[in-house]
Amino acid sequence: MKYLFIAITICIHFLSFSQEDLSLEYYLPKDVSYDPAIPTPQSVLGFIPGKWHVTHDKLVEYMKVLAKSSPRITIEDRGKTFEDRPIILLTITSEKNHQNLEQIRKQHIKLTEAGTTISDLSSMPAVVYQGFSIHGNESSGSNASLLAAYYLAASQGDNIDDMLTNTVILFDPSLNPDGLQRFSYWANTNKSKNIATDPQDREYSEAWPGGRTNHYWFDMNRDWLPVQLPESRARINTFHKWYPNILTDHHEMGSNSTFFFQPGIQSRTHPLTPKLNQKITRQIADYHAAALDKIGSLYFTEENFDDFYYGKGSTFPDINGGIGILFEQGSSRGHAQKTDNGILTFPFTIRNQFTTILSTLEAAQSMRKELLQYQQNFYANAKKETTSGTYLFGNEKDASSTYHLAEILKRHKIKFYDLQQDITHEGKTFKKGYSYAVPKSQKQSRLLKAMFERRTAFQDSLFYDISAWTFPLAFNLDYTEKTTISSLGNEVIDLIHRKPAIITKSAYGYLLEWHEYYTPAVLYKILAKGLRAKVGMKPFSLENKNYDYGTIFIPVQNQKLNTEQLHSFLKKIAFENHVDITGVSTGLTTGIDLGSSQFRTLSLPKIALFTGNGIIPYDAGEIWHLMDQRYNIPITKLTTDNLGKKDLSRYTHIILPGNNNQVFNNKNASKLKNWIRSGGTFIGYRNAASFYSSNAFMELEFIKTVHNAKDISFKQKDDFLGAQVIGGAIFEAKTDRSHPINFGYKNDKISLFRNTTLFIKPDKQSYNNPIQYTKTPLLSGYISKKNLDSLSGTVPFRHQKLGSGNAILFTDNTNFRGFWYGTNKLLMNAIFFSKEM
């Protein structure tokens, strides 16, 4: 009893100190004086950092105040988030450096240029990009940025003067403004006066979807390479403007953990990352260890995390001549929580982050010449090792998908060129105007290789993230990497969408081929306008042009718009969506005539998407983003916990994203089944397969793969089991192009992203298997041999009639991370053409 009393007394004292008696002295170095003219965080926020979670608006307000008060700081607004929050950046350095900042930047960029060698690096500052809380509910980073910005603006003495002279700091206080705002609201509104430290308290269990993600529920720390989000585009633009020597990425992890800093597990470092990169990372780690030792904080390194996927903030610099560093702080997930390491307070987590912000800058100053030399050598060596040759990519039927991959290359400063003429290579035709050539020999050769290569051999079989991301495959484009082109066309400087052909006015009808990426947006606008449209179930030829499966026919007669109005409307939406619409003068074709019953009438879909408890936010958000941002199709977000009160008859299609298998009770499952029987189309993803099977929505036969451990010790158990996971790889499937699910695809093979071990046997009727994995399906990435054997010949798509409606299943995510353009149309086909299956 005596010891319990002592423990309670210590806890009460610690909590009292961390919340009520908290002061800047808890955080800041004590051997430094501070300029009284620089406003403290509490003078603007109204509280010491750590008492409350800072909201994004208050964070921005304080940074603006500092920029006005200190000649060491400038601030810029680089754009807006989806919720119209500013994406700010502070540049922090000496006043003298600010006066010559553009000259410093240009000199720094010379380190990355071919044929430029700077022998004297003694006067060049190092460039450090410090970014915080890309996961909004890992907020100790952004809260620590308040203290770091104050310290860098207000601290005085020779040490800070030297550091600011020798360093340019690109300071990004919130990598995820929308997520930070969402989480801070949750944590602050659920805080008690007498702080509840019980991990089961509401404060530590955020409401769905939580604050980790951005507005559309994307994990933005996976978007450094795809660059699909406004926040990512702002920071990538800054990155390539400067090419920082060090980039730090401040995160949080499970509450029972301590503090992690890189390097990570060495065997899981991407082979394109130089070994010296990890050596330097380890040298920098010594500075973090010394700083954390000084304040008595526990930490670990070279465990759990890795440097393989280049789409993370801590790894992206590694393929761009810099050093990426991940920090992971055990999270209080609120204000104070009981953990295996005692009561973990929010101020304590902030202090650890702040400490490593300063240790990073100390390392950058001390290792400045080594970092600058490493960067220069990185690009010099890349040039030496570059092989000749050119990548070609394109799709003669889909200019928009080609455009969007080129857009990513442009954001990464990768040069590419138009074709002077059509090129046929390895049986693929790359058409001028629909294709681009990318020379391998260029400044960003290593990054280009990382984006375009197919890799199937690995040193390790475990991955913290995906093992493959081959971009041309993700965009379903034809591509080759073994081409030598004697002469390129012009370098593409101003990338623009292909202009659609002029639409000839017709008194009979208009045809829209289904291949282009934005055709679903056009079809939706046509149907939403109350116009009649039909889909062709077979190919045909008309007026010297061949039309493929899935061609859309818009008759002129018996429409709500007259001939002039219809032509004007179609011209407008074709231009806005970069598609060709062709006016025709007759319905007589070679093949199915335009009045044939093989043209099926289409209806306007009314789409709902399940969100809420049990649904994977990423999967739901990617679908929401696809509809809302790409296709401008309205979608209703239903929540899983009140399905019983919803009128499902309002919807023609309902989508169930990946989930935890416990989303619906028997009553709600029956409600959904009755809705399907009445004519609805239910589209499920990933482990919706289990729900379908157990509730008789669909007859499925699964292949169960048994992994028997032989000669595997207890120590090796986790690695053995981890090696059976498909963390994310790319596989080839053959397609039946006559099936509506494949309308709009010109090839009979498709590349699919897969990160599940759901192996479904094909149907006995071959026509029910319109997408089926090939015998040797692996294109890029890691999969164990046993799983690969199980996957061979299985099907990733199933459809089954249920009463008057349809149940549709995809075993994997066709909208992965917003950059898997190549399979987005599978979902749209399931929506628009479900009645024709």
PDB file of C-alpha atoms in Angstrom, residues 61-314:
ATOM      1  CA  GLU A  61      -0.708  32.713 -36.797  1.00  0.00           C
ATOM      2  CA  TYR A  62       2.365  32.231 -34.620  1.00  0.00           C
ATOM      3  CA  MET A  63       4.639  31.536 -37.588  1.00  0.00           C
ATOM      4  CA  LYS A  64       3.459  34.748 -39.246  1.00  0.00           C
ATOM      5  CA  VAL A  65       4.179  36.689 -36.060  1.00  0.00           C
ATOM      6  CA  LEU A  66       7.705  35.268 -35.921  1.00  0.00           C
ATOM      7  CA  ALA A  67       8.337  36.139 -39.562  1.00  0.00           C
ATOM      8  CA  LYS A  68       7.347  39.740 -38.869  1.00  0.00           C
ATOM      9  CA  SER A  69       9.472  39.903 -35.728  1.00  0.00           C
ATOM     10  CA  SER A  70      12.701  38.215 -36.825  1.00  0.00           C
ATOM     11  CA  PRO A  71      15.035  39.040 -39.721  1.00  0.00           C
ATOM     12  CA  ARG A  72      16.116  35.388 -39.586  1.00  0.00           C
ATOM     13  CA  ILE A  73      12.730  34.182 -40.887  1.00  0.00           C
ATOM     14  CA  THR A  74      10.721  34.638 -44.053  1.00  0.00           C
ATOM     15  CA  ILE A  75       7.406  32.930 -44.731  1.00  0.00           C
ATOM     16  CA  GLU A  76       5.629  31.926 -47.911  1.00  0.00           C
ATOM     17  CA  ASP A  77       2.194  30.546 -48.692  1.00  0.00           C
ATOM     18  CA  ARG A  78       2.648  27.735 -51.220  1.00  0.00           C
ATOM     19  CA  GLY A  79      -1.008  26.984 -51.874  1.00  0.00           C
ATOM     20  CA  LYS A  80      -4.122  25.611 -50.250  1.00  0.00           C
ATOM     21  CA  THR A  81      -5.243  22.243 -48.956  1.00  0.00           C
ATOM     22  CA  PHE A  82      -8.558  20.738 -50.006  1.00  0.00           C
ATOM     23  CA  GLU A  83     -10.049  22.554 -46.990  1.00  0.00           C
ATOM     24  CA  ASP A  84      -8.437  25.839 -48.084  1.00  0.00           C
ATOM     25  CA  ARG A  85      -5.852  25.918 -45.308  1.00  0.00           C
ATOM     26  CA  PRO A  86      -2.544  27.566 -46.218  1.00  0.00           C
ATOM     27  CA  ILE A  87       0.470  25.356 -46.938  1.00  0.00           C
ATOM     28  CA  ILE A  88       3.186  27.518 -45.453  1.00  0.00           C
ATOM     29  CA  LEU A  89       6.967  27.303 -45.419  1.00  0.00           C
ATOM     30  CA  LEU A  90       9.436  29.221 -43.292  1.00  0.00           C
ATOM     31  CA  THR A  91      12.967  29.814 -44.512  1.00  0.00           C
ATOM     32  CA  ILE A  92      15.255  30.272 -41.525  1.00  0.00           C
ATOM     33  CA  THR A  93      18.877  31.357 -41.810  1.00  0.00           C
ATOM     34  CA  SER A  94      21.136  34.280 -40.956  1.00  0.00           C
ATOM     35  CA  GLU A  95      20.126  37.782 -41.947  1.00  0.00           C
ATOM     36  CA  LYS A  96      23.133  37.966 -44.266  1.00  0.00           C
ATOM     37  CA  ASN A  97      22.147  34.713 -45.982  1.00  0.00           C
ATOM     38  CA  HIS A  98      18.636  36.055 -46.508  1.00  0.00           C
ATOM     39  CA  GLN A  99      20.113  38.956 -48.438  1.00  0.00           C
ATOM     40  CA  ASN A 100      21.797  36.505 -50.835  1.00  0.00           C
ATOM     41  CA  LEU A 101      19.331  33.646 -50.644  1.00  0.00           C
ATOM     42  CA  GLU A 102      18.715  33.187 -54.374  1.00  0.00           C
ATOM     43  CA  GLN A 103      22.449  33.191 -55.065  1.00  0.00           C
ATOM     44  CA  ILE A 104      22.947  30.590 -52.321  1.00  0.00           C
ATOM     45  CA  ARG A 105      20.170  28.455 -53.809  1.00  0.00           C
ATOM     46  CA  LYS A 106      21.621  28.584 -57.334  1.00  0.00           C
ATOM     47  CA  GLN A 107      25.081  27.721 -56.019  1.00  0.00           C
ATOM     48  CA  HIS A 108      23.637  24.819 -54.084  1.00  0.00           C
ATOM     49  CA  ILE A 109      21.796  23.495 -57.144  1.00  0.00           C
ATOM     50  CA  LYS A 110      25.104  23.413 -59.038  1.00  0.00           C
ATOM     51  CA  LEU A 111      26.094  20.478 -56.841  1.00  0.00           C
ATOM     52  CA  THR A 112      23.461  18.432 -58.669  1.00  0.00           C
ATOM     53  CA  GLU A 113      24.311  19.532 -62.205  1.00  0.00           C
ATOM     54  CA  ALA A 114      26.292  17.414 -64.644  1.00  0.00           C
ATOM     55  CA  GLY A 115      29.747  18.700 -65.515  1.00  0.00           C
ATOM     56  CA  THR A 116      29.835  21.114 -62.591  1.00  0.00           C
ATOM     57  CA  THR A 117      32.375  20.462 -59.846  1.00  0.00           C
ATOM     58  CA  ILE A 118      32.707  22.811 -56.909  1.00  0.00           C
ATOM     59  CA  SER A 119      36.027  22.096 -55.264  1.00  0.00           C
ATOM     60  CA  ASP A 120      35.729  24.648 -52.471  1.00  0.00           C
ATOM     61  CA  LEU A 121      32.699  23.907 -50.305  1.00  0.00           C
ATOM     62  CA  SER A 122      33.953  25.811 -47.277  1.00  0.00           C
ATOM     63  CA  SER A 123      31.650  28.798 -47.680  1.00  0.00           C
ATOM     64  CA  MET A 124      28.484  26.953 -48.761  1.00  0.00           C
ATOM     65  CA  PRO A 125      25.672  26.480 -46.247  1.00  0.00           C
ATOM     66  CA  ALA A 126      24.035  23.082 -45.857  1.00  0.00           C
ATOM     67  CA  VAL A 127      20.307  22.943 -46.628  1.00  0.00           C
ATOM     68  CA  VAL A 128      17.994  21.182 -44.178  1.00  0.00           C
ATOM     69  CA  TYR A 129      14.279  20.568 -44.760  1.00  0.00           C
ATOM     70  CA  GLN A 130      12.471  19.923 -41.463  1.00  0.00           C
ATOM     71  CA  GLY A 131       8.890  18.672 -41.791  1.00  0.00           C
ATOM     72  CA  PHE A 132       6.391  17.878 -39.049  1.00  0.00           C
ATOM     73  CA  SER A 133       3.326  15.728 -38.474  1.00  0.00           C
ATOM     74  CA  ILE A 134       2.483  14.524 -41.962  1.00  0.00           C
ATOM     75  CA  HIS A 135       0.110  12.286 -40.035  1.00  0.00           C
ATOM     76  CA  GLY A 136      -2.144  14.807 -38.352  1.00  0.00           C
ATOM     77  CA  ASN A 137      -2.719  12.772 -35.202  1.00  0.00           C
ATOM     78  CA  GLU A 138       1.034  12.435 -34.680  1.00  0.00           C
ATOM     79  CA  SER A 139       1.010  15.995 -33.504  1.00  0.00           C
ATOM     80  CA  SER A 140       4.024  16.253 -31.197  1.00  0.00           C
ATOM     81  CA  GLY A 141       6.057  17.217 -34.269  1.00  0.00           C
ATOM     82  CA  SER A 142       3.959  20.245 -35.207  1.00  0.00           C
ATOM     83  CA  ASN A 143       3.721  21.301 -31.579  1.00  0.00           C
ATOM     84  CA  ALA A 144       7.494  21.006 -31.275  1.00  0.00           C
ATOM     85  CA  SER A 145       7.825  23.209 -34.352  1.00  0.00           C
ATOM     86  CA  LEU A 146       6.432  26.099 -32.280  1.00  0.00           C
ATOM     87  CA  LEU A 147       9.353  25.799 -29.898  1.00  0.00           C
ATOM     88  CA  ALA A 148      11.936  25.201 -32.605  1.00  0.00           C
ATOM     89  CA  ALA A 149      10.818  28.244 -34.590  1.00  0.00           C
ATOM     90  CA  TYR A 150      10.945  30.360 -31.448  1.00  0.00           C
ATOM     91  CA  TYR A 151      14.393  29.038 -30.541  1.00  0.00           C
ATOM     92  CA  LEU A 152      15.755  29.723 -34.032  1.00  0.00           C
ATOM     93  CA  ALA A 153      14.300  33.235 -34.017  1.00  0.00           C
ATOM     94  CA  ALA A 154      15.107  34.277 -30.443  1.00  0.00           C
ATOM     95  CA  SER A 155      18.205  32.437 -29.210  1.00  0.00           C
ATOM     96  CA  GLN A 156      21.384  34.483 -29.027  1.00  0.00           C
ATOM     97  CA  GLY A 157      25.099  33.762 -29.019  1.00  0.00           C
ATOM     98  CA  ASP A 158      27.972  32.615 -31.188  1.00  0.00           C
ATOM     99  CA  ASN A 159      26.643  29.067 -31.538  1.00  0.00           C
ATOM    100  CA  ILE A 160      23.307  30.078 -33.056  1.00  0.00           C
ATOM    101  CA  ASP A 161      25.001  32.682 -35.248  1.00  0.00           C
ATOM    102  CA  ASP A 162      27.397  30.072 -36.630  1.00  0.00           C
ATOM    103  CA  MET A 163      24.629  27.567 -37.171  1.00  0.00           C
ATOM    104  CA  LEU A 164      22.417  30.043 -39.060  1.00  0.00           C
ATOM    105  CA  THR A 165      25.377  31.188 -41.151  1.00  0.00           C
ATOM    106  CA  ASN A 166      26.187  27.616 -42.135  1.00  0.00           C
ATOM    107  CA  THR A 167      22.627  26.351 -42.608  1.00  0.00           C
ATOM    108  CA  VAL A 168      19.530  27.227 -44.610  1.00  0.00           C
ATOM    109  CA  ILE A 169      16.515  25.688 -42.904  1.00  0.00           C
ATOM    110  CA  LEU A 170      13.358  24.994 -44.898  1.00  0.00           C
ATOM    111  CA  PHE A 171      10.870  24.725 -42.077  1.00  0.00           C
ATOM    112  CA  ASP A 172       7.498  23.061 -42.747  1.00  0.00           C
ATOM    113  CA  PRO A 173       5.558  23.243 -39.464  1.00  0.00           C
ATOM    114  CA  SER A 174       2.591  21.183 -40.648  1.00  0.00           C
ATOM    115  CA  LEU A 175       2.832  18.753 -43.539  1.00  0.00           C
ATOM    116  CA  ASN A 176      -0.872  17.912 -43.076  1.00  0.00           C
ATOM    117  CA  PRO A 177      -2.890  21.000 -42.108  1.00  0.00           C
ATOM    118  CA  ASP A 178      -6.335  19.395 -42.475  1.00  0.00           C
ATOM    119  CA  GLY A 179      -5.429  16.309 -40.447  1.00  0.00           C
ATOM    120  CA  LEU A 180      -3.739  18.359 -37.716  1.00  0.00           C
ATOM    121  CA  GLN A 181      -6.820  20.539 -37.368  1.00  0.00           C
ATOM    122  CA  ARG A 182      -9.109  17.511 -37.141  1.00  0.00           C
ATOM    123  CA  PHE A 183      -6.996  15.812 -34.493  1.00  0.00           C
ATOM    124  CA  SER A 184      -6.362  18.880 -32.359  1.00  0.00           C
ATOM    125  CA  TYR A 185     -10.116  19.448 -32.165  1.00  0.00           C
ATOM    126  CA  TRP A 186     -10.627  15.879 -30.997  1.00  0.00           C
ATOM    127  CA  ALA A 187      -7.861  15.896 -28.388  1.00  0.00           C
ATOM    128  CA  ASN A 188      -8.762  19.304 -26.988  1.00  0.00           C
ATOM    129  CA  THR A 189     -12.521  18.782 -26.801  1.00  0.00           C
ATOM    130  CA  ASN A 190     -12.049  15.480 -24.986  1.00  0.00           C
ATOM    131  CA  LYS A 191      -9.474  16.713 -22.469  1.00  0.00           C
ATOM    132  CA  SER A 192     -10.545  16.663 -18.822  1.00  0.00           C
ATOM    133  CA  LYS A 193      -9.445  19.126 -16.145  1.00  0.00           C
ATOM    134  CA  ASN A 194      -8.277  16.066 -14.225  1.00  0.00           C
ATOM    135  CA  ILE A 195      -6.484  14.366 -17.087  1.00  0.00           C
ATOM    136  CA  ALA A 196      -7.641  10.813 -17.648  1.00  0.00           C
ATOM    137  CA  THR A 197      -4.603   8.651 -18.280  1.00  0.00           C
ATOM    138  CA  ASP A 198      -6.564   5.443 -18.885  1.00  0.00           C
ATOM    139  CA  PRO A 199      -5.801   4.376 -22.490  1.00  0.00           C
ATOM    140  CA  GLN A 200      -9.462   3.398 -22.833  1.00  0.00           C
ATOM    141  CA  ASP A 201     -10.615   6.973 -22.293  1.00  0.00           C
ATOM    142  CA  ARG A 202     -12.468   8.577 -25.210  1.00  0.00           C
ATOM    143  CA  GLU A 203      -9.637  11.098 -25.643  1.00  0.00           C
ATOM    144  CA  TYR A 204      -7.318   8.349 -26.903  1.00  0.00           C
ATOM    145  CA  SER A 205      -9.813   6.737 -29.296  1.00  0.00           C
ATOM    146  CA  GLU A 206     -10.498   9.139 -32.145  1.00  0.00           C
ATOM    147  CA  ALA A 207     -13.734   9.002 -34.045  1.00  0.00           C
ATOM    148  CA  TRP A 208     -13.473   7.577 -37.571  1.00  0.00           C
ATOM    149  CA  PRO A 209     -11.513   8.406 -39.750  1.00  0.00           C
ATOM    150  CA  GLY A 210      -9.133   9.991 -37.201  1.00  0.00           C
ATOM    151  CA  GLY A 211      -6.687  12.785 -37.812  1.00  0.00           C
ATOM    152  CA  ARG A 212      -3.950  10.758 -39.500  1.00  0.00           C
ATOM    153  CA  THR A 213      -5.080  11.516 -43.023  1.00  0.00           C
ATOM    154  CA  ASN A 214      -5.834  14.575 -45.131  1.00  0.00           C
ATOM    155  CA  HIS A 215      -9.272  15.732 -46.274  1.00  0.00           C
ATOM    156  CA  TYR A 216      -9.825  12.758 -48.596  1.00  0.00           C
ATOM    157  CA  TRP A 217      -8.356  10.319 -46.044  1.00  0.00           C
ATOM    158  CA  PHE A 218      -5.063   9.746 -47.868  1.00  0.00           C
ATOM    159  CA  ASP A 219      -1.897   8.754 -46.058  1.00  0.00           C
ATOM    160  CA  MET A 220       0.183  11.655 -47.319  1.00  0.00           C
ATOM    161  CA  ASN A 221       3.436  10.045 -46.258  1.00  0.00           C
ATOM    162  CA  ARG A 222       3.006   7.697 -49.205  1.00  0.00           C
ATOM    163  CA  ASP A 223       2.589  10.500 -51.741  1.00  0.00           C
ATOM    164  CA  TRP A 224       6.124  11.913 -52.076  1.00  0.00           C
ATOM    165  CA  LEU A 225       6.634   9.936 -55.295  1.00  0.00           C
ATOM    166  CA  PRO A 226       3.114   9.901 -56.859  1.00  0.00           C
ATOM    167  CA  VAL A 227       2.532  13.593 -55.923  1.00  0.00           C
ATOM    168  CA  GLN A 228      -1.263  13.463 -56.272  1.00  0.00           C
ATOM    169  CA  LEU A 229      -2.236  15.855 -53.456  1.00  0.00           C
ATOM    170  CA  PRO A 230      -1.881  19.637 -53.131  1.00  0.00           C
ATOM    171  CA  GLU A 231       0.214  19.391 -49.959  1.00  0.00           C
ATOM    172  CA  SER A 232       2.576  16.966 -51.684  1.00  0.00           C
ATOM    173  CA  ARG A 233       2.894  19.144 -54.744  1.00  0.00           C
ATOM    174  CA  ALA A 234       3.870  22.134 -52.625  1.00  0.00           C
ATOM    175  CA  ARG A 235       6.598  20.310 -50.740  1.00  0.00           C
ATOM    176  CA  ILE A 236       7.937  18.500 -53.821  1.00  0.00           C
ATOM    177  CA  ASN A 237       8.230  21.827 -55.587  1.00  0.00           C
ATOM    178  CA  THR A 238      10.225  23.150 -52.621  1.00  0.00           C
ATOM    179  CA  PHE A 239      12.361  20.009 -52.534  1.00  0.00           C
ATOM    180  CA  HIS A 240      13.390  20.236 -56.177  1.00  0.00           C
ATOM    181  CA  LYS A 241      13.886  23.967 -55.886  1.00  0.00           C
ATOM    182  CA  TRP A 242      16.553  23.371 -53.237  1.00  0.00           C
ATOM    183  CA  TYR A 243      17.607  19.671 -53.103  1.00  0.00           C
ATOM    184  CA  PRO A 244      18.169  19.684 -49.330  1.00  0.00           C
ATOM    185  CA  ASN A 245      21.091  17.779 -47.841  1.00  0.00           C
ATOM    186  CA  ILE A 246      18.981  16.478 -44.973  1.00  0.00           C
ATOM    187  CA  LEU A 247      15.212  16.057 -44.768  1.00  0.00           C
ATOM    188  CA  THR A 248      13.658  15.137 -41.433  1.00  0.00           C
ATOM    189  CA  ASP A 249      10.210  13.637 -41.059  1.00  0.00           C
ATOM    190  CA  HIS A 250       8.799  13.765 -37.507  1.00  0.00           C
ATOM    191  CA  HIS A 251       6.224  11.065 -36.703  1.00  0.00           C
ATOM    192  CA  GLU A 252       4.695   9.182 -33.791  1.00  0.00           C
ATOM    193  CA  MET A 253       4.159   5.473 -33.185  1.00  0.00           C
ATOM    194  CA  GLY A 254       2.467   3.235 -30.612  1.00  0.00           C
ATOM    195  CA  SER A 255       2.185   4.634 -27.094  1.00  0.00           C
ATOM    196  CA  ASN A 256       4.158   1.780 -25.525  1.00  0.00           C
ATOM    197  CA  SER A 257       7.176   2.530 -27.710  1.00  0.00           C
ATOM    198  CA  THR A 258      10.012   4.918 -26.881  1.00  0.00           C
ATOM    199  CA  PHE A 259      11.712   6.963 -29.623  1.00  0.00           C
ATOM    200  CA  PHE A 260      13.108   5.786 -32.955  1.00  0.00           C
ATOM    201  CA  PHE A 261      15.509   7.469 -35.326  1.00  0.00           C
ATOM    202  CA  GLN A 262      17.171   6.144 -38.444  1.00  0.00           C
ATOM    203  CA  PRO A 263      18.989   4.243 -39.809  1.00  0.00           C
ATOM    204  CA  GLY A 264      16.417   1.475 -40.115  1.00  0.00           C
ATOM    205  CA  ILE A 265      16.857  -2.190 -40.936  1.00  0.00           C
ATOM    206  CA  GLN A 266      19.809  -2.272 -43.323  1.00  0.00           C
ATOM    207  CA  SER A 267      18.776  -5.330 -45.334  1.00  0.00           C
ATOM    208  CA  ARG A 268      15.600  -3.505 -46.347  1.00  0.00           C
ATOM    209  CA  THR A 269      17.291  -0.472 -47.880  1.00  0.00           C
ATOM    210  CA  HIS A 270      16.534   0.006 -51.571  1.00  0.00           C
ATOM    211  CA  PRO A 271      19.476  -1.174 -53.729  1.00  0.00           C
ATOM    212  CA  LEU A 272      19.551   2.145 -55.608  1.00  0.00           C
ATOM    213  CA  THR A 273      20.413   3.974 -52.374  1.00  0.00           C
ATOM    214  CA  PRO A 274      24.212   4.316 -52.026  1.00  0.00           C
ATOM    215  CA  LYS A 275      25.722   2.524 -49.041  1.00  0.00           C
ATOM    216  CA  LEU A 276      27.371   5.791 -48.026  1.00  0.00           C
ATOM    217  CA  ASN A 277      23.899   7.216 -47.481  1.00  0.00           C
ATOM    218  CA  GLN A 278      23.303   4.798 -44.619  1.00  0.00           C
ATOM    219  CA  LYS A 279      26.783   5.395 -43.220  1.00  0.00           C
ATOM    220  CA  ILE A 280      26.138   9.135 -43.051  1.00  0.00           C
ATOM    221  CA  THR A 281      22.711   8.506 -41.560  1.00  0.00           C
ATOM    222  CA  ARG A 282      24.401   6.488 -38.828  1.00  0.00           C
ATOM    223  CA  GLN A 283      26.880   9.303 -38.159  1.00  0.00           C
ATOM    224  CA  ILE A 284      24.006  11.773 -37.798  1.00  0.00           C
ATOM    225  CA  ALA A 285      22.323   9.307 -35.434  1.00  0.00           C
ATOM    226  CA  ASP A 286      25.193   9.805 -32.975  1.00  0.00           C
ATOM    227  CA  TYR A 287      24.078  13.423 -32.539  1.00  0.00           C
ATOM    228  CA  HIS A 288      20.516  12.332 -31.770  1.00  0.00           C
ATOM    229  CA  ALA A 289      21.699   9.718 -29.300  1.00  0.00           C
ATOM    230  CA  ALA A 290      23.901  12.212 -27.458  1.00  0.00           C
ATOM    231  CA  ALA A 291      21.094  14.757 -27.241  1.00  0.00           C
ATOM    232  CA  LEU A 292      18.537  12.245 -25.981  1.00  0.00           C
ATOM    233  CA  ASP A 293      21.062  10.774 -23.513  1.00  0.00           C
ATOM    234  CA  LYS A 294      21.448  14.257 -22.080  1.00  0.00           C
ATOM    235  CA  ILE A 295      17.748  14.476 -21.174  1.00  0.00           C
ATOM    236  CA  GLY A 296      17.463  10.786 -20.224  1.00  0.00           C
ATOM    237  CA  SER A 297      15.074   9.701 -22.981  1.00  0.00           C
ATOM    238  CA  LEU A 298      14.946   6.100 -24.180  1.00  0.00           C
ATOM    239  CA  TYR A 299      15.374   5.394 -27.891  1.00  0.00           C
ATOM    240  CA  PHE A 300      16.216   2.693 -30.433  1.00  0.00           C
ATOM    241  CA  THR A 301      17.507   2.494 -33.984  1.00  0.00           C
ATOM    242  CA  GLU A 302      18.012  -0.024 -36.853  1.00  0.00           C
ATOM    243  CA  GLU A 303      14.748  -1.809 -36.028  1.00  0.00           C
ATOM    244  CA  ASN A 304      11.254  -2.070 -37.541  1.00  0.00           C
ATOM    245  CA  PHE A 305      11.476   0.711 -40.108  1.00  0.00           C
ATOM    246  CA  ASP A 306      13.193   0.615 -43.481  1.00  0.00           C
ATOM    247  CA  ASP A 307      14.294   2.713 -46.450  1.00  0.00           C
ATOM    248  CA  PHE A 308      12.805   0.840 -49.395  1.00  0.00           C
ATOM    249  CA  TYR A 309       9.734   2.641 -50.772  1.00  0.00           C
ATOM    250  CA  TYR A 310      10.816   6.006 -52.152  1.00  0.00           C
ATOM    251  CA  GLY A 311       7.362   7.519 -51.694  1.00  0.00           C
ATOM    252  CA  LYS A 312       7.931   8.259 -47.984  1.00  0.00           C
ATOM    253  CA  GLY A 313       9.370  11.489 -46.658  1.00  0.00           C
ATOM    254  CA  SER A 314      12.272   9.778 -44.948  1.00  0.00           C
TER     255      SER A 314
END
